[in-house]
CSV table of C-alpha atoms in Angstrom, one decimal:
chain,number,residue,atom,x,y,z
A,1,MET,CA,56.9,-77.6,-30.6
A,2,LEU,CA,58.4,-79.3,-33.6
A,3,ILE,CA,61.3,-76.7,-33.5
A,4,VAL,CA,61.9,-77.6,-29.9
A,5,ALA,CA,62.0,-81.3,-30.7
A,6,LEU,CA,64.4,-80.7,-33.6
A,7,LEU,CA,66.7,-78.6,-31.5
A,8,ILE,CA,66.8,-81.3,-28.7
A,9,PHE,CA,67.7,-83.9,-31.2
A,10,LEU,CA,70.0,-81.9,-33.5
A,11,ALA,CA,72.9,-84.1,-32.4
A,12,GLY,CA,71.0,-87.3,-33.1
A,13,CYS,CA,70.8,-89.3,-36.3
A,14,GLN,CA,68.2,-89.0,-39.0
A,15,GLU,CA,66.8,-91.3,-41.5
A,16,THR,CA,64.2,-90.2,-44.1
A,17,VAL,CA,61.9,-92.7,-45.6
A,18,ALA,CA,58.9,-92.6,-48.0
A,19,PRO,CA,56.7,-95.7,-48.0
A,20,LYS,CA,58.1,-98.2,-50.5
A,21,LYS,CA,60.3,-95.4,-51.9
A,22,PRO,CA,63.3,-94.3,-49.8
A,23,VAL,CA,64.6,-90.7,-50.2
A,24,GLU,CA,67.9,-90.4,-52.0
A,25,GLN,CA,70.9,-90.7,-49.6
A,26,GLY,CA,72.2,-87.3,-48.5
A,27,GLU,CA,68.9,-85.5,-49.0
A,28,SER,CA,68.1,-83.2,-46.1
A,29,VAL,CA,65.0,-83.3,-43.9
A,30,GLN,CA,64.0,-79.9,-45.1
A,31,GLU,CA,64.3,-80.9,-48.7
A,32,SER,CA,62.4,-84.1,-48.1
A,33,MET,CA,59.3,-82.9,-46.4
A,34,ASP,CA,57.6,-80.4,-44.1
A,35,PRO,CA,56.4,-82.7,-41.2
A,36,THR,CA,53.0,-82.1,-39.7
A,37,LEU,CA,52.9,-85.1,-37.4
A,38,THR,CA,55.6,-85.7,-34.8
A,39,VAL,CA,55.5,-89.0,-32.8
A,40,HIS,CA,57.8,-89.1,-29.7
A,41,TYR,CA,58.6,-92.5,-28.4
A,42,ILE,CA,59.8,-91.1,-25.1
A,43,ASP,CA,62.7,-92.7,-23.2
A,44,VAL,CA,61.1,-93.4,-19.8
A,45,GLY,CA,63.3,-96.3,-18.7
A,46,GLN,CA,61.5,-99.6,-18.2
A,47,GLY,CA,58.1,-98.3,-19.2
A,48,ASP,CA,56.0,-96.9,-22.1
A,49,ALA,CA,55.0,-93.4,-23.1
A,50,THR,CA,54.4,-92.0,-26.6
A,51,LEU,CA,53.3,-88.5,-27.5
A,52,LEU,CA,51.7,-87.6,-30.9
A,53,GLU,CA,51.6,-83.9,-31.9
A,54,PHE,CA,49.7,-82.9,-35.1
A,55,ASP,CA,47.7,-80.0,-36.4
A,56,GLY,CA,47.2,-78.4,-32.9
A,57,HIS,CA,46.3,-81.8,-31.3
A,58,ALA,CA,48.1,-84.0,-28.8
A,59,ILE,CA,47.5,-87.7,-28.0
A,60,LEU,CA,49.5,-89.5,-25.2
A,61,ILE,CA,49.7,-93.3,-25.3
A,62,ASP,CA,50.8,-94.5,-21.9
A,63,ALA,CA,52.5,-92.4,-19.2
A,64,GLY,CA,55.7,-94.1,-18.1
A,65,HIS,CA,56.7,-95.7,-14.8
A,66,TRP,CA,55.3,-94.6,-11.4
A,67,LYS,CA,58.8,-94.3,-9.9
A,68,SER,CA,59.9,-91.5,-12.3
A,69,ASP,CA,58.9,-88.2,-13.7
A,70,GLN,CA,60.4,-88.7,-17.1
A,71,ALA,CA,57.1,-88.6,-19.0
A,72,VAL,CA,55.9,-85.4,-17.2
A,73,ASP,CA,59.2,-83.7,-17.6
A,74,TYR,CA,59.3,-84.5,-21.3
A,75,LEU,CA,55.8,-83.1,-21.9
A,76,LYS,CA,56.8,-79.9,-20.1
A,77,THR,CA,60.0,-79.5,-22.1
A,78,ALA,CA,58.1,-80.0,-25.3
A,79,GLY,CA,55.8,-77.2,-24.3
A,80,ILE,CA,52.7,-79.3,-24.1
A,81,LYS,CA,49.8,-77.6,-22.3
A,82,ALA,CA,46.7,-79.6,-23.4
A,83,ILE,CA,46.2,-83.3,-24.3
A,84,ASN,CA,43.2,-84.3,-26.3
A,85,ILE,CA,43.3,-88.0,-25.5
A,86,ALA,CA,45.4,-89.8,-22.8
A,87,VAL,CA,45.4,-93.5,-23.3
A,88,GLY,CA,46.4,-96.0,-20.6
A,89,THR,CA,46.7,-99.2,-22.6
A,90,HIS,CA,46.3,-101.3,-19.4
A,91,PRO,CA,46.6,-100.7,-15.6
A,92,ASP,CA,50.3,-101.8,-15.1
A,93,ALA,CA,52.3,-99.2,-13.2
A,94,ASP,CA,55.0,-99.0,-16.0
A,95,HIS,CA,52.3,-97.8,-18.4
A,96,ILE,CA,50.0,-95.5,-16.4
A,97,GLY,CA,52.6,-94.6,-13.8
A,98,GLN,CA,52.5,-90.8,-14.2
A,99,LEU,CA,49.0,-90.6,-15.7
A,100,ALA,CA,47.4,-89.2,-12.5
A,101,GLN,CA,50.1,-86.5,-12.3
A,102,ILE,CA,49.6,-85.7,-16.0
A,103,ILE,CA,45.8,-85.4,-15.5
A,104,GLY,CA,46.4,-83.0,-12.6
A,105,GLU,CA,49.1,-80.8,-14.3
A,106,PHE,CA,47.8,-80.7,-17.9
A,107,SER,CA,44.5,-80.0,-19.5
A,108,VAL,CA,43.4,-83.5,-20.5
A,109,GLU,CA,40.1,-83.7,-22.4
A,110,GLU,CA,39.6,-87.4,-22.3
A,111,VAL,CA,41.2,-90.5,-20.8
A,112,TRP,CA,40.9,-94.0,-22.3
A,113,LEU,CA,41.4,-97.1,-20.2
A,114,PRO,CA,40.4,-100.7,-21.1
A,115,GLY,CA,38.3,-101.1,-18.0
A,116,ASN,CA,40.1,-104.0,-16.3
A,117,PRO,CA,40.3,-103.0,-12.6
A,118,SER,CA,43.5,-103.0,-10.4
A,119,THR,CA,44.0,-102.7,-6.7
A,120,SER,CA,47.3,-100.8,-7.1
A,121,ASN,CA,47.6,-97.3,-5.7
A,122,THR,CA,48.8,-96.2,-9.1
A,123,TYR,CA,45.5,-97.2,-10.8
A,124,LEU,CA,43.4,-95.9,-7.9
A,125,ASN,CA,45.2,-92.5,-8.1
A,126,VAL,CA,44.4,-92.3,-11.8
A,127,LEU,CA,40.7,-92.9,-11.2
A,128,GLN,CA,40.7,-90.3,-8.4
A,129,ALA,CA,42.5,-87.8,-10.8
A,130,ILE,CA,39.9,-88.4,-13.5
A,131,ASP,CA,37.1,-87.8,-11.0
A,132,ALA,CA,38.7,-84.7,-9.4
A,133,SER,CA,39.4,-83.1,-12.8
A,134,GLY,CA,36.1,-83.8,-14.4
A,135,THR,CA,38.0,-85.3,-17.4
A,136,ASP,CA,35.9,-87.4,-19.8
A,137,TYR,CA,36.4,-91.2,-19.5
A,138,TYR,CA,36.0,-93.8,-22.2
A,139,GLU,CA,36.6,-97.5,-22.6
A,140,PRO,CA,37.3,-98.2,-26.3
A,141,ARG,CA,36.4,-101.5,-27.9
A,142,ALA,CA,37.5,-103.2,-31.1
A,143,GLY,CA,35.8,-101.8,-34.1
A,144,ASP,CA,35.6,-98.2,-32.7
A,145,VAL,CA,36.7,-95.6,-35.2
A,146,PHE,CA,37.6,-92.0,-34.3
A,147,ASP,CA,38.8,-89.0,-36.2
A,148,VAL,CA,41.0,-86.5,-34.4
A,149,GLY,CA,41.8,-83.7,-36.9
A,150,LYS,CA,43.5,-85.5,-39.8
A,151,MET,CA,44.3,-88.6,-37.7
A,152,ARG,CA,42.1,-91.7,-37.9
A,153,ILE,CA,42.1,-94.1,-35.0
A,154,ASP,CA,41.0,-97.7,-35.4
A,155,VAL,CA,40.7,-99.6,-32.2
A,156,LEU,CA,41.9,-103.2,-32.7
A,157,TYR,CA,41.5,-104.7,-29.3
A,158,PRO,CA,39.9,-105.7,-26.9
A,159,GLU,CA,36.4,-106.6,-28.1
A,160,GLN,CA,35.5,-107.2,-24.4
A,161,ILE,CA,37.3,-107.5,-21.1
A,162,THR,CA,37.6,-110.6,-18.9
A,163,GLY,CA,40.1,-109.4,-16.3
A,164,ALA,CA,43.3,-110.2,-18.2
A,165,ALA,CA,44.9,-106.9,-17.7
A,166,ASN,CA,48.1,-107.2,-19.8
A,167,GLU,CA,46.6,-109.3,-22.6
A,168,GLU,CA,43.6,-107.0,-23.0
A,169,SER,CA,45.6,-103.9,-23.6
A,170,ILE,CA,44.0,-101.2,-25.8
A,171,SER,CA,45.5,-101.8,-29.2
A,172,MET,CA,45.2,-99.3,-32.0
A,173,LYS,CA,46.1,-98.5,-35.6
A,174,LEU,CA,46.6,-94.7,-36.2
A,175,THR,CA,46.5,-93.4,-39.8
A,176,TYR,CA,47.8,-90.1,-40.9
A,177,GLY,CA,47.7,-89.6,-44.6
A,178,ASP,CA,49.5,-92.6,-46.1
A,179,ILE,CA,51.5,-93.4,-42.9
A,180,GLN,CA,50.1,-95.9,-40.3
A,181,PHE,CA,51.2,-96.7,-36.8
A,182,VAL,CA,50.3,-99.7,-34.7
A,183,PHE,CA,50.4,-99.8,-30.9
A,184,THR,CA,49.4,-102.9,-28.9
A,185,GLY,CA,50.5,-102.2,-25.3
A,186,ASP,CA,51.3,-105.5,-23.6
A,187,ALA,CA,48.9,-107.6,-25.7
A,188,GLY,CA,50.2,-111.1,-26.3
A,189,VAL,CA,50.5,-113.5,-29.2
A,190,LYS,CA,47.0,-114.9,-28.6
A,191,GLU,CA,45.5,-111.4,-28.7
A,192,GLU,CA,47.5,-110.5,-31.8
A,193,GLN,CA,46.0,-113.6,-33.5
A,194,GLN,CA,42.5,-112.4,-32.6
A,195,MET,CA,43.4,-109.0,-34.3
A,196,ILE,CA,44.4,-110.9,-37.4
A,197,ASP,CA,41.3,-113.1,-37.4
A,198,SER,CA,39.1,-110.0,-37.2
A,199,GLY,CA,40.0,-109.3,-40.8
A,200,THR,CA,41.1,-105.7,-40.0
A,201,ASP,CA,43.8,-104.3,-42.2
A,202,LEU,CA,46.8,-104.3,-39.8
A,203,GLN,CA,49.4,-103.1,-42.3
A,204,ALA,CA,51.5,-100.2,-40.9
A,205,GLU,CA,54.8,-98.5,-41.7
A,206,ILE,CA,55.6,-98.1,-38.0
A,207,LEU,CA,55.1,-100.9,-35.3
A,208,HIS,CA,55.5,-100.3,-31.6
A,209,LEU,CA,56.6,-103.8,-30.5
A,210,GLY,CA,54.4,-105.3,-27.9
A,211,HIS,CA,55.4,-105.7,-24.2
A,212,HIS,CA,58.8,-104.0,-24.5
A,213,GLY,CA,60.0,-106.5,-27.1
A,214,SER,CA,59.1,-109.5,-25.0
A,215,ASN,CA,58.7,-112.9,-26.7
A,216,THR,CA,55.2,-113.1,-25.4
A,217,SER,CA,54.3,-110.6,-28.2
A,218,THR,CA,55.1,-110.0,-31.9
A,219,SER,CA,54.4,-113.4,-33.4
A,220,SER,CA,55.6,-114.2,-37.0
A,221,ALA,CA,52.0,-114.0,-38.1
A,222,PHE,CA,51.5,-110.6,-36.6
A,223,LEU,CA,54.7,-109.3,-38.2
A,224,ASP,CA,53.5,-110.6,-41.6
A,225,ALA,CA,50.1,-108.9,-41.1
A,226,VAL,CA,51.6,-105.5,-40.1
A,227,SER,CA,54.6,-105.7,-42.4
A,228,PRO,CA,56.4,-102.8,-40.8
A,229,GLU,CA,59.2,-100.9,-42.3
A,230,VAL,CA,60.3,-99.6,-38.8
A,231,ALA,CA,59.8,-101.4,-35.4
A,232,ILE,CA,60.3,-99.5,-32.1
A,233,TYR,CA,60.4,-100.9,-28.6
A,234,SER,CA,60.4,-99.2,-25.3
A,235,ALA,CA,62.7,-100.6,-22.6
A,236,GLY,CA,65.0,-99.5,-19.9
A,237,ALA,CA,68.8,-100.0,-20.2
A,238,ASP,CA,70.0,-103.1,-18.3
A,239,ASN,CA,66.4,-103.9,-17.3
A,240,SER,CA,65.8,-107.1,-15.2
A,241,TYR,CA,63.4,-108.6,-17.7
A,242,GLY,CA,65.9,-109.2,-20.5
A,243,HIS,CA,63.9,-106.9,-22.8
A,244,PRO,CA,64.1,-107.0,-25.7
A,245,HIS,CA,64.3,-110.7,-26.3
A,246,ALA,CA,66.6,-112.1,-28.9
A,247,GLU,CA,64.1,-114.1,-30.8
A,248,VAL,CA,61.9,-110.9,-31.3
A,249,LEU,CA,64.8,-108.9,-32.5
A,250,ALA,CA,65.8,-111.7,-34.9
A,251,ALA,CA,62.2,-112.1,-36.2
A,252,VAL,CA,61.8,-108.3,-36.8
A,253,GLU,CA,65.2,-107.9,-38.5
A,254,ASN,CA,64.6,-111.0,-40.7
A,255,SER,CA,61.3,-109.4,-41.8
A,256,GLY,CA,63.3,-106.5,-43.2
A,257,ALA,CA,62.2,-103.8,-40.7
A,258,GLU,CA,64.6,-101.4,-39.1
A,259,VAL,CA,64.7,-101.7,-35.3
A,260,TYR,CA,65.1,-98.9,-32.8
A,261,GLY,CA,64.9,-99.1,-29.0
A,262,THR,CA,64.7,-96.5,-26.3
A,263,ASP,CA,67.3,-98.4,-24.2
A,264,VAL,CA,70.0,-97.8,-26.8
A,265,ASN,CA,68.6,-94.9,-28.9
A,266,GLY,CA,67.0,-92.8,-26.2
A,267,THR,CA,63.9,-91.0,-27.2
A,268,ILE,CA,62.9,-91.8,-30.8
A,269,ILE,CA,61.0,-89.4,-32.9
A,270,VAL,CA,59.1,-90.2,-36.1
A,271,GLU,CA,58.1,-87.1,-38.2
A,272,THR,CA,55.8,-87.3,-41.2
A,273,ASP,CA,53.9,-85.1,-43.6
A,274,GLY,CA,51.5,-88.0,-44.4
A,275,SER,CA,53.5,-89.3,-47.3
A,276,ALA,CA,57.2,-89.7,-46.1
A,277,TYR,CA,58.7,-90.0,-42.7
A,278,ASN,CA,61.9,-89.4,-40.8
A,279,VAL,CA,63.3,-91.4,-37.9
A,280,VAL,CA,65.3,-89.2,-35.5
A,281,THR,CA,67.1,-90.7,-32.5
A,282,SER,CA,68.8,-88.9,-29.6
A,283,ARG,CA,71.8,-91.2,-29.8
A,284,THR,CA,73.1,-93.9,-32.0
A,285,GLY,CA,73.1,-97.5,-30.9
A,286,ILE,CA,72.3,-101.0,-32.2
A,287,PRO,CA,69.5,-102.9,-30.3
A,288,THR,CA,70.7,-106.1,-28.7
A,289,GLU,CA,69.2,-108.8,-26.6
A,290,GLY,CA,68.6,-107.7,-23.0
A,291,GLU,CA,70.4,-109.4,-20.1
A,292,ASN,CA,69.5,-110.2,-16.5
A,293,ARG,CA,66.2,-111.7,-17.7
A,294,CYS,CA,63.6,-112.1,-15.0
A,295,ILE,CA,59.9,-112.9,-14.9
A,296,ASN,CA,58.3,-110.8,-12.2
A,297,ILE,CA,55.6,-113.0,-10.8
A,298,ASN,CA,53.8,-109.9,-9.5
A,299,ILE,CA,53.1,-108.4,-12.9
A,300,ALA,CA,53.8,-111.1,-15.5
A,301,SER,CA,51.0,-112.3,-17.8
A,302,THR,CA,49.8,-115.9,-17.8
A,303,ALA,CA,51.9,-116.5,-21.0
A,304,GLU,CA,55.1,-115.2,-19.3
A,305,LEU,CA,54.4,-117.2,-16.1
A,306,GLN,CA,54.1,-120.4,-18.1
A,307,GLN,CA,57.7,-119.9,-19.3
A,308,ILE,CA,58.8,-120.9,-15.8
A,309,ALA,CA,59.2,-124.7,-15.7
A,310,GLY,CA,56.6,-126.1,-13.2
A,311,ILE,CA,54.1,-123.4,-13.8
A,312,GLY,CA,51.2,-124.3,-16.1
A,313,GLU,CA,48.1,-122.4,-17.1
A,314,THR,CA,46.2,-123.4,-13.9
A,315,TYR,CA,49.0,-122.3,-11.6
A,316,ALA,CA,49.6,-119.1,-13.6
A,317,LYS,CA,46.0,-118.1,-13.1
A,318,GLU,CA,46.3,-118.8,-9.4
A,319,ILE,CA,49.4,-116.7,-9.1
A,320,ILE,CA,47.6,-113.8,-10.8
A,321,ARG,CA,44.6,-114.3,-8.5
A,322,LEU,CA,46.7,-114.3,-5.3
A,323,ARG,CA,49.4,-111.8,-5.9
A,324,PRO,CA,51.2,-109.7,-4.9
A,325,PHE,CA,53.8,-112.0,-3.3
A,326,GLU,CA,56.7,-110.8,-1.1
A,327,ALA,CA,59.0,-113.6,-2.0
A,328,ILE,CA,59.3,-116.6,-4.4
A,329,GLU,CA,58.9,-118.9,-1.4
A,330,ASP,CA,55.4,-117.6,-0.9
A,331,LEU,CA,54.3,-119.6,-4.0
A,332,ASP,CA,53.9,-122.6,-1.8
A,333,ASP,CA,50.7,-120.9,-0.6
A,334,ILE,CA,49.2,-122.1,-3.8
A,335,SER,CA,47.5,-125.4,-3.6
A,336,GLY,CA,49.5,-128.0,-5.5
A,337,ILE,CA,52.8,-126.1,-5.3
A,338,GLY,CA,55.0,-127.6,-2.7
A,339,GLN,CA,58.4,-126.8,-1.3
A,340,ALA,CA,60.1,-129.0,-3.9
A,341,THR,CA,58.5,-127.1,-6.8
A,342,VAL,CA,59.4,-123.8,-5.2
A,343,GLU,CA,63.0,-124.9,-5.0
A,344,ALA,CA,63.0,-126.0,-8.6
A,345,ILE,CA,61.6,-122.7,-9.7
A,346,LYS,CA,64.3,-120.8,-7.7
A,347,GLU,CA,67.0,-122.9,-9.3
A,348,GLN,CA,66.0,-121.7,-12.8
A,349,ASN,CA,67.0,-118.1,-11.8
A,350,LEU,CA,64.1,-116.9,-14.0
A,351,ALA,CA,61.3,-116.0,-11.5
A,352,CYS,CA,61.7,-112.9,-9.4
A,353,VAL,CA,59.7,-110.6,-7.2
A,354,GLU,CA,59.9,-106.8,-7.7
A,355,GLU,CA,57.7,-103.8,-6.9
């Protein structure tokens, strides 16, 4: 499968790095190392999907957007037949969008979900697929530790669930030899701080930026704790959310990390032998701030909703409780939000309603 990946990305750019000790410029991938772990940050548009292949094992973290088949198609092209663990970090349709199809078309041993329920058809289809296939189901919690081959998985979050779907994303640190990877789904700044306060060692060479590079994630404190050498975000080109946000890119770059994004670099592959790593992109490009920024009130977290002037914590929780909304004007159904507030919200050109 590695040969397939290398052929696909032959025209891409490569950077080989050893932790704290970069490989000499001009040294080839073959001379640098013989990779035994390949991590594919798959370009699935405005969504998330990451495939890890190592020592005959395969782990999938999230499964793309429900409106596309990009995750499924990529797995087939890569020659994947079986998946040991398929993780849905949270029930949003841009993270578990193709998970039901994957469970149906591939041999999936185990599915991990945080346990927060959703009424969406996408989520219900996943539960039905798990039941129909007989796939094992597990809800990981902070402090859980698993060994899959030579891979160690430390679950960082959540410790428990309260119904906050985005914020309580399954967050993990994956260790392969001397190389660590951190994934946090759509967990926010508050949840990142709880991970820090737990006392867990969060340091990792590779950080997958939370919430597609949104400013609701990736605090300065979290960046300091992880201290990544490479940061990767997953976002669709010209997405309507403005991902990645400028302040996140600035903070990551100022920390000294190299930044890559699926919107400009396409699928991004990290290869490692457990001591050094390569970053391989399908195309060159420099991550820049997203445009057309929009906060979708039907999927936004409480933190995101509070970025809309006039929406405080109480209103944000009511929006989440009463959604989906068909139009911004429907916000006047919430007690305390009148027509004047709705008009003020509309004038900001920040809130939107999308499927």
